[in-house]
N, CA and C atoms as an extended XYZ file, in Angstrom:
423
Properties=species:S:1:pos:R:3:atomname:S:1:resname:S:1:resid:I:1 pbc="F F F"
N       111.765       61.454       77.170 N   MET     1
C       111.655       62.893       77.088 CA  MET     1
C       110.405       63.343       77.856 C   MET     1
N       110.556       64.361       78.703 N   THR     2
C       109.459       64.880       79.511 CA  THR     2
C       108.633       65.863       78.699 C   THR     2
N       107.298       65.726       78.702 N   PRO     3
C       106.468       66.673       77.947 CA  PRO     3
C       106.538       68.068       78.557 C   PRO     3
N       106.368       69.075       77.723 N   GLU     4
C       106.340       70.465       78.180 CA  GLU     4
C       104.954       70.764       78.737 C   GLU     4
N       104.910       71.367       79.917 N   TYR     5
C       103.654       71.767       80.520 CA  TYR     5
C       103.531       73.277       80.489 C   TYR     5
N       102.312       73.756       80.294 N   THR     6
C       102.040       75.185       80.372 CA  THR     6
C       101.495       75.472       81.760 C   THR     6
N       102.115       76.426       82.447 N   GLU     7
C       101.635       76.810       83.763 CA  GLU     7
C       100.527       77.837       83.589 C   GLU     7
N        99.349       77.546       84.109 N   ILE     8
C        98.201       78.441       83.975 CA  ILE     8
C        98.157       79.421       85.135 C   ILE     8
N        98.371       78.921       86.342 N   ILE     9
C        98.423       79.787       87.528 CA  ILE     9
C        99.312       79.112       88.554 C   ILE     9
N       100.025       79.937       89.326 N   SER    10
C       100.880       79.432       90.382 CA  SER    10
C       100.685       80.306       91.613 C   SER    10
N       100.473       79.664       92.760 N   VAL    11
C       100.283       80.387       94.015 CA  VAL    11
C       101.292       79.840       95.023 C   VAL    11
N       102.003       80.759       95.693 N   ARG    12
C       103.007       80.376       96.689 CA  ARG    12
C       102.431       80.598       98.085 C   ARG    12
N       102.633       79.608       98.959 N   VAL    13
C       102.151       79.695      100.337 CA  VAL    13
C       103.332       79.439      101.262 C   VAL    13
N       103.661       80.421      102.115 N   LYS    14
C       104.720       80.239      103.110 CA  LYS    14
C       104.170       79.364      104.223 C   LYS    14
N       104.924       78.358      104.618 N   ALA    15
C       104.495       77.430      105.665 CA  ALA    15
C       105.680       77.156      106.583 C   ALA    15
N       106.019       78.140      107.409 N   GLY    16
C       107.157       77.992      108.310 CA  GLY    16
C       108.452       77.890      107.539 C   GLY    16
N       109.196       76.806      107.746 N   SER    17
C       110.476       76.629      107.062 CA  SER    17
C       110.302       76.010      105.678 C   SER    17
N       109.057       75.924      105.234 N   ARG    18
C       108.773       75.350      103.915 CA  ARG    18
C       107.949       76.330      103.096 C   ARG    18
N       107.939       76.105      101.806 N   THR    19
C       107.085       76.863      100.907 CA  THR    19
C       106.289       75.859      100.089 C   THR    19
N       104.995       76.109       99.987 N   LEU    20
C       104.128       75.262       99.167 CA  LEU    20
C       103.819       76.012       97.879 C   LEU    20
N       103.839       75.316       96.770 N   TYR    21
C       103.451       75.877       95.482 CA  TYR    21
C       102.241       75.109       94.987 C   TYR    21
N       101.176       75.827       94.698 N   VAL    22
C        99.960       75.224       94.165 CA  VAL    22
C        99.833       75.729       92.733 C   VAL    22
N        99.994       74.824       91.779 N   ASP    23
C       100.038       75.197       90.366 CA  ASP    23
C        98.988       74.449       89.564 C   ASP    23
N        98.345       75.164       88.657 N   LEU    24
C        97.479       74.525       87.675 CA  LEU    24
C        98.266       74.507       86.374 C   LEU    24
N        98.438       73.307       85.803 N   LYS    25
C        99.233       73.155       84.586 CA  LYS    25
C        98.408       72.447       83.514 C   LYS    25
N        98.860       72.636       82.281 N   GLU    26
C        98.175       72.023       81.143 CA  GLU    26
C        99.191       71.285       80.283 C   GLU    26
N        98.820       70.088       79.846 N   THR    27
C        99.685       69.290       78.989 CA  THR    27
C        99.488       69.723       77.531 C   THR    27
N       100.377       69.335       76.655 N   PRO    28
C       100.224       69.699       75.237 CA  PRO    28
C        98.902       69.226       74.617 C   PRO    28
N        98.328       68.145       75.150 N   ASP    29
C        97.049       67.657       74.592 CA  ASP    29
C        95.834       68.361       75.200 C   ASP    29
N        96.071       69.345       76.093 N   GLY    30
C        94.978       70.135       76.647 CA  GLY    30
C        94.424       69.653       77.975 C   GLY    30
N        94.919       68.530       78.488 N   SER    31
C        94.429       68.088       79.793 CA  SER    31
C        95.143       68.888       80.886 C   SER    31
N        94.433       69.098       81.973 N   ARG    32
C        94.962       69.917       83.068 CA  ARG    32
C        95.131       69.084       84.325 C   ARG    32
N        96.064       69.538       85.178 N   PHE    33
C        96.255       68.886       86.463 CA  PHE    33
C        96.743       69.906       87.475 C   PHE    33
N        96.472       69.601       88.741 N   LEU    34
C        96.901       70.427       89.850 CA  LEU    34
C        98.174       69.809       90.403 C   LEU    34
N        99.172       70.655       90.653 N   SER    35
C       100.419       70.204       91.241 CA  SER    35
C       100.618       70.951       92.546 C   SER    35
N       100.796       70.205       93.635 N   ILE    36
C       101.083       70.810       94.935 CA  ILE    36
C       102.477       70.348       95.319 C   ILE    36
N       103.403       71.316       95.439 N   SER    37
C       104.797       70.998       95.738 CA  SER    37
C       105.204       71.610       97.062 C   SER    37
N       106.061       70.908       97.786 N   GLU    38
C       106.604       71.402       99.047 CA  GLU    38
C       108.111       71.509       98.883 C   GLU    38
N       108.657       72.682       99.239 N   VAL    39
C       110.087       72.909       99.151 CA  VAL    39
C       110.575       73.339      100.525 C   VAL    39
N       111.576       72.654      101.030 N   LYS    40
C       112.174       73.046      102.309 CA  LYS    40
C       113.204       74.133      102.027 C   LYS    40
N       113.170       75.204      102.829 N   HIS    41
C       114.117       76.294      102.637 CA  HIS    41
C       115.546       75.797      102.841 C   HIS    41
N       116.426       76.218      101.957 N   GLY    42
C       117.831       75.848      102.062 CA  GLY    42
C       118.129       74.435      101.605 C   GLY    42
N       117.176       73.789      100.957 N   ALA    43
C       117.395       72.417      100.495 CA  ALA    43
C       116.678       72.212       99.171 C   ALA    43
N       117.110       71.204       98.443 N   ASP    44
C       116.464       70.866       97.174 CA  ASP    44
C       115.392       69.799       97.354 C   ASP    44
N       115.093       69.442       98.589 N   VAL    45
C       114.130       68.379       98.857 CA  VAL    45
C       112.741       68.866       98.467 C   VAL    45
N       112.050       68.096       97.640 N   ARG    46
C       110.707       68.447       97.184 CA  ARG    46
C       109.797       67.247       97.317 C   ARG    46
N       108.605       67.556       97.736 N   SER    47
C       107.533       66.557       97.696 CA  SER    47
C       106.502       67.124       96.737 C   SER    47
N       105.883       66.279       95.944 N   ARG    48
C       104.916       66.785       94.973 CA  ARG    48
C       103.752       65.825       94.864 C   ARG    48
N       102.564       66.428       94.790 N   ILE    49
C       101.339       65.668       94.565 CA  ILE    49
C       100.740       66.184       93.268 C   ILE    49
N       100.400       65.283       92.372 N   LEU    50
C        99.743       65.647       91.115 CA  LEU    50
C        98.317       65.117       91.146 C   LEU    50
N        97.362       65.992       90.833 N   ILE    51
C        95.951       65.621       90.889 CA  ILE    51
C        95.306       65.961       89.561 C   ILE    51
N        94.729       64.982       88.912 N   ASP    52
C        94.052       65.192       87.640 CA  ASP    52
C        92.900       66.179       87.829 C   ASP    52
N        92.662       66.990       86.821 N   GLU    53
C        91.648       68.046       86.874 CA  GLU    53
C        90.282       67.552       87.364 C   GLU    53
N        89.898       66.349       86.983 N   GLN    54
C        88.564       65.858       87.348 CA  GLN    54
C        88.402       65.642       88.855 C   GLN    54
N        89.519       65.485       89.588 N   TYR    55
C        89.439       65.243       91.029 CA  TYR    55
C        89.654       66.505       91.872 C   TYR    55
N        89.993       67.616       91.239 N   VAL    56
C        90.249       68.864       91.973 CA  VAL    56
C        89.024       69.334       92.767 C   VAL    56
N        87.814       69.325       92.203 N   PRO    57
C        86.657       69.751       93.011 CA  PRO    57
C        86.479       68.928       94.290 C   PRO    57
N        86.728       67.617       94.220 N   ASP    58
C        86.616       66.771       95.409 CA  ASP    58
C        87.674       67.143       96.447 C   ASP    58
N        88.884       67.447       95.969 N   LEU    59
C        89.951       67.865       96.878 CA  LEU    59
C        89.562       69.158       97.586 C   LEU    59
N        89.046       70.129       96.840 N   PHE    60
C        88.675       71.398       97.444 CA  PHE    60
C        87.479       71.255       98.383 C   PHE    60
N        86.586       70.352       98.074 N   TRP    61
C        85.485       70.085       99.000 CA  TRP    61
C        86.050       69.550      100.312 C   TRP    61
N        86.990       68.609      100.224 N   ALA    62
C        87.593       68.015      101.421 CA  ALA    62
C        88.362       69.068      102.218 C   ALA    62
N        89.122       69.918      101.535 N   LEU    63
C        89.860       70.978      102.223 CA  LEU    63
C        88.902       71.958      102.898 C   LEU    63
N        87.788       72.263      102.232 N   GLY    64
C        86.783       73.145      102.813 CA  GLY    64
C        86.178       72.547      104.073 C   GLY    64
N        85.927       71.244      104.056 N   ALA    65
C        85.375       70.572      105.238 CA  ALA    65
C        86.363       70.639      106.397 C   ALA    65
N        87.643       70.434      106.107 N   VAL    66
C        88.671       70.521      107.148 CA  VAL    66
C        88.763       71.949      107.677 C   VAL    66
N        88.748       72.924      106.780 N   LEU    67
C        88.816       74.325      107.192 CA  LEU    67
C        87.614       74.702      108.054 C   LEU    67
N        86.432       74.261      107.675 N   ASP    68
C        85.236       74.530      108.479 CA  ASP    68
C        85.375       73.945      109.881 C   ASP    68
N        86.038       72.806      109.979 N   PHE    69
C        86.205       72.142      111.272 CA  PHE    69
C        87.222       72.860      112.148 C   PHE    69
N        88.370       73.253      111.570 N   ILE    70
C        89.435       73.830      112.400 CA  ILE    70
C        89.349       75.339      112.558 C   ILE    70
N        88.672       76.012      111.649 N   ALA    71
C        88.615       77.475      111.725 CA  ALA    71
C        87.306       77.996      111.161 C   ALA    71
N        86.163       77.724      111.816 N   PRO    72
C        84.881       78.133      111.242 CA  PRO    72
C        84.749       79.640      111.041 C   PRO    72
N        85.305       80.442      111.928 N   LYS    73
C        85.206       81.896      111.756 CA  LYS    73
C        86.014       82.349      110.558 C   LYS    73
N        87.182       81.776      110.378 N   ARG    74
C        88.027       82.164      109.252 CA  ARG    74
C        87.438       81.689      107.927 C   ARG    74
N        86.816       80.522      107.923 N   ALA    75
C        86.244       79.978      106.691 CA  ALA    75
C        85.201       80.920      106.113 C   ALA    75
N        84.491       81.636      106.972 N   ALA    76
C        83.454       82.559      106.507 CA  ALA    76
C        84.048       83.783      105.825 C   ALA    76
N        85.361       84.000      105.964 N   LYS    77
C        86.001       85.185      105.411 CA  LYS    77
C        86.716       84.912      104.086 C   LYS    77
N        86.493       83.771      103.481 N   LEU    78
C        87.167       83.466      102.222 CA  LEU    78
C        86.677       84.398      101.120 C   LEU    78
N        87.591       84.798      100.245 N   TYR    79
C        87.272       85.731       99.165 CA  TYR    79
C        88.263       85.512       98.032 C   TYR    79
N        87.927       86.033       96.880 N   THR    80
C        88.844       85.929       95.753 CA  THR    80
C        89.746       87.163       95.741 C   THR    80
N        90.845       87.058       95.039 N   LEU    81
C        91.764       88.185       94.900 CA  LEU    81
C        91.055       89.360       94.226 C   LEU    81
N        90.253       89.065       93.216 N   GLU    82
C        89.511       90.124       92.513 CA  GLU    82
C        88.578       90.870       93.478 C   GLU    82
N        87.883       90.124       94.341 N   GLU    83
C        86.996       90.759       95.319 CA  GLU    83
C        87.790       91.627       96.289 C   GLU    83
N        88.916       91.130       96.746 N   LYS    84
C        89.750       91.873       97.694 CA  LYS    84
C        90.283       93.154       97.052 C   LYS    84
N        90.655       93.090       95.774 N   ARG    85
C        91.234       94.264       95.113 CA  ARG    85
C        90.195       95.329       94.759 C   ARG    85
N        88.920       95.005       94.885 N   ARG    86
C        87.889       96.045       94.703 CA  ARG    86
C        87.992       97.089       95.812 C   ARG    86
N        88.318       96.647       97.010 N   THR    87
C        88.440       97.580       98.134 CA  THR    87
C        89.886       97.950       98.440 C   THR    87
N        90.823       97.080       98.071 N   HIS    88
C        92.250       97.330       98.324 CA  HIS    88
C        93.016       97.001       97.042 C   HIS    88
N        93.160       97.988       96.129 N   PRO    89
C        93.721       97.739       94.797 CA  PRO    89
C        95.097       97.065       94.765 C   PRO    89
N        95.903       97.238       95.790 N   ARG    90
C        97.250       96.656       95.767 CA  ARG    90
C        97.357       95.419       96.657 C   ARG    90
N        96.221       94.831       97.018 N   ALA    91
C        96.222       93.650       97.890 CA  ALA    91
C        97.102       92.548       97.324 C   ALA    91
N        97.953       92.009       98.174 N   TYR    92
C        98.827       90.868       97.874 CA  TYR    92
C        99.899       91.155       96.826 C   TYR    92
N       100.102       92.412       96.477 N   GLU    93
C       101.230       92.747       95.605 CA  GLU    93
C       102.492       92.784       96.447 C   GLU    93
N       103.624       92.513       95.830 N   ALA    94
C       104.898       92.578       96.544 CA  ALA    94
C       105.192       94.024       96.950 C   ALA    94
N       105.782       94.186       98.115 N   TRP    95
C       106.171       95.510       98.589 CA  TRP    95
C       107.497       95.889       97.942 C   TRP    95
N       107.596       97.128       97.492 N   THR    96
C       108.840       97.622       96.907 CA  THR    96
C       109.597       98.437       97.955 C   THR    96
N       110.871       98.650       97.709 N   GLU    97
C       111.681       99.477       98.612 CA  GLU    97
C       111.110      100.893       98.683 C   GLU    97
N       110.677      101.418       97.526 N   GLU    98
C       110.088      102.763       97.496 CA  GLU    98
C       108.817      102.819       98.347 C   GLU    98
N       107.981      101.793       98.238 N   GLU    99
C       106.753      101.792       99.030 CA  GLU    99
C       107.055      101.664      100.528 C   GLU    99
N       108.067      100.864      100.870 N   ASP   100
C       108.474      100.774      102.269 CA  ASP   100
C       108.900      102.145      102.793 C   ASP   100
N       109.645      102.890      101.973 N   GLN   101
C       110.095      104.226      102.397 CA  GLN   101
C       108.902      105.171      102.581 C   GLN   101
N       107.921      105.098      101.671 N   ARG   102
C       106.715      105.932      101.808 CA  ARG   102
C       105.908      105.535      103.034 C   ARG   102
N       105.873      104.238      103.323 N   LEU   103
C       105.168      103.758      104.509 CA  LEU   103
C       105.845      104.273      105.776 C   LEU   103
N       107.171      104.173      105.829 N   LYS   104
C       107.921      104.672      106.987 CA  LYS   104
C       107.704      106.176      107.168 C   LYS   104
N       107.715      106.916      106.052 N   ALA   105
C       107.522      108.368      106.127 CA  ALA   105
C       106.132      108.710      106.646 C   ALA   105
N       105.122      108.019      106.152 N   GLY   106
C       103.755      108.253      106.619 CA  GLY   106
C       103.600      107.906      108.090 C   GLY   106
N       104.243      106.834      108.499 N   PHE   107
C       104.212      106.423      109.910 CA  PHE   107
C       104.877      107.485      110.779 C   PHE   107
N       106.021      107.992      110.302 N   ALA   108
C       106.746      109.030      111.047 CA  ALA   108
C       105.927      110.319      111.147 C   ALA   108
N       105.072      110.578      110.149 N   GLN   109
C       104.213      111.768      110.165 CA  GLN   109
C       103.033      111.605      111.130 C   GLN   109
N       102.869      110.400      111.657 N   GLY   110
C       101.796      110.167      112.619 CA  GLY   110
C       100.500      109.650      112.013 C   GLY   110
N       100.538      109.237      110.742 N   LEU   111
C        99.328      108.673      110.136 CA  LEU   111
C        98.988      107.355      110.825 C   LEU   111
N        97.683      107.101      111.029 N   ASN   112
C        97.295      105.837      111.653 CA  ASN   112
C        97.194      104.741      110.584 C   ASN   112
N        96.948      103.525      111.040 N   VAL   113
C        96.923      102.364      110.147 CA  VAL   113
C        95.885      102.522      109.042 C   VAL   113
N        94.689      103.005      109.382 N   ASP   114
C        93.653      103.173      108.359 CA  ASP   114
C        94.067      104.206      107.309 C   ASP   114
N        94.683      105.285      107.743 N   GLN   115
C        95.143      106.316      106.804 CA  GLN   115
C        96.242      105.769      105.900 C   GLN   115
N        97.159      105.004      106.475 N   LEU   116
C        98.232      104.396      105.684 CA  LEU   116
C        97.659      103.376      104.698 C   LEU   116
N        96.664      102.622      105.142 N   ALA   117
C        96.029      101.633      104.262 CA  ALA   117
C        95.385      102.328      103.069 C   ALA   117
N        94.693      103.412      103.328 N   GLN   118
C        94.052      104.183      102.249 CA  GLN   118
C        95.102      104.694      101.268 C   GLN   118
N        96.167      105.240      101.800 N   ARG   119
C        97.234      105.826      100.982 CA  ARG   119
C        97.925      104.777      100.107 C   ARG   119
N        98.070      103.559      100.629 N   HIS   120
C        98.814      102.514       99.913 CA  HIS   120
C        97.920      101.540       99.148 C   HIS   120
N        96.604      101.683       99.269 N   GLY   121
C        95.694      100.784       98.554 CA  GLY   121
C        95.747       99.360       99.071 C   GLY   121
N        95.979       99.231      100.371 N   ARG   122
C        96.113       97.913      100.984 CA  ARG   122
C        95.199       97.814      102.197 C   ARG   122
N        95.000       96.612      102.682 N   ALA   123
C        94.167       96.390      103.861 CA  ALA   123
C        94.909       96.852      105.111 C   ALA   123
N        94.172       97.324      106.128 N   PRO   124
C        94.827       97.707      107.378 CA  PRO   124
C        95.689       96.585      107.975 C   PRO   124
N        95.218       95.336      107.854 N   SER   125
C        96.014       94.222      108.388 CA  SER   125
C        97.352       94.095      107.649 C   SER   125
N        97.376       94.377      106.346 N   ALA   126
C        98.625       94.323      105.581 CA  ALA   126
C        99.579       95.416      106.048 C   ALA   126
N        99.026       96.595      106.343 N   ILE   127
C        99.849       97.705      106.838 CA  ILE   127
C       100.442       97.342      108.195 C   ILE   127
N        99.621       96.799      109.091 N   LYS   128
C       100.109       96.409      110.420 CA  LYS   128
C       101.239       95.399      110.307 C   LYS   128
N       101.058       94.381      109.473 N   HIS   129
C       102.081       93.349      109.308 CA  HIS   129
C       103.358       93.933      108.715 C   HIS   129
N       103.203       94.833      107.747 N   ARG   130
C       104.401       95.403      107.123 CA  ARG   130
C       105.150       96.302      108.099 C   ARG   130
N       104.426       97.100      108.866 N   LEU   131
C       105.076       97.946      109.867 CA  LEU   131
C       105.852       97.086      110.868 C   LEU   131
N       105.243       95.991      111.305 N   GLU   132
C       105.923       95.086      112.231 CA  GLU   132
C       107.178       94.506      111.593 C   GLU   132
N       107.069       94.133      110.328 N   ARG   133
C       108.220       93.569      109.617 CA  ARG   133
C       109.353       94.594      109.494 C   ARG   133
N       108.981       95.865      109.412 N   LEU   134
C       109.973       96.941      109.308 CA  LEU   134
C       110.466       97.387      110.689 C   LEU   134
N       110.009       96.712      111.738 N   GLY   135
C       110.459       97.027      113.085 CA  GLY   135
C       109.753       98.208      113.710 C   GLY   135
N       108.588       98.559      113.192 N   LEU   136
C       107.820       99.688      113.719 CA  LEU   136
C       106.566       99.148      114.401 C   LEU   136
N       106.137       99.826      115.452 N   SER   137
C       104.968       99.386      116.190 CA  SER   137
C       103.738      100.137      115.680 C   SER   137
N       102.830       99.439      115.000 N   PRO   138
C       101.639      100.113      114.446 CA  PRO   138
C       100.729      100.666      115.527 C   PRO   138
N       100.188      101.847      115.242 N   LYS   139
C        99.246      102.485      116.164 CA  LYS   139
C        97.855      101.945      115.894 C   LYS   139
N        97.068      101.882      116.910 N   ARG   140
C        95.677      101.460      116.741 CA  ARG   140
C        94.921      102.535      115.982 C   ARG   140
N        94.020      102.110      115.100 N   SER   141
C        93.224      103.089      114.351 CA  SER   141
C        91.854      103.225      114.944 C   SER   141
């Protein structure tokens, strides 16, 4: 019989034709572990790595070292979701059909990216990406 795990947090990362899930889970006895799963789109194929809680800091140190090596400018821009939502309250929330319609309407009215970002509580980069996804060409702000 498989023990029941409590999921504490789950984060989904799109990676091309795959999706990665990074989950922190807790066992009934209170021990925690990190689970990193890879799912290929359109298939049930999964790869999973389980890391005991005590080794997670070492893993993140190693990932940070790799990130510093491959993207030093980007590494300096790391932030928490809470920090991001201080300036953009709806950061990383799912877009709704209603919000897409309001975004399209604002775009049609000639609002620029910064104005749309303010109106939607999102970062200008999120507005640009969403407009592109909706087939609209964002104006420079």
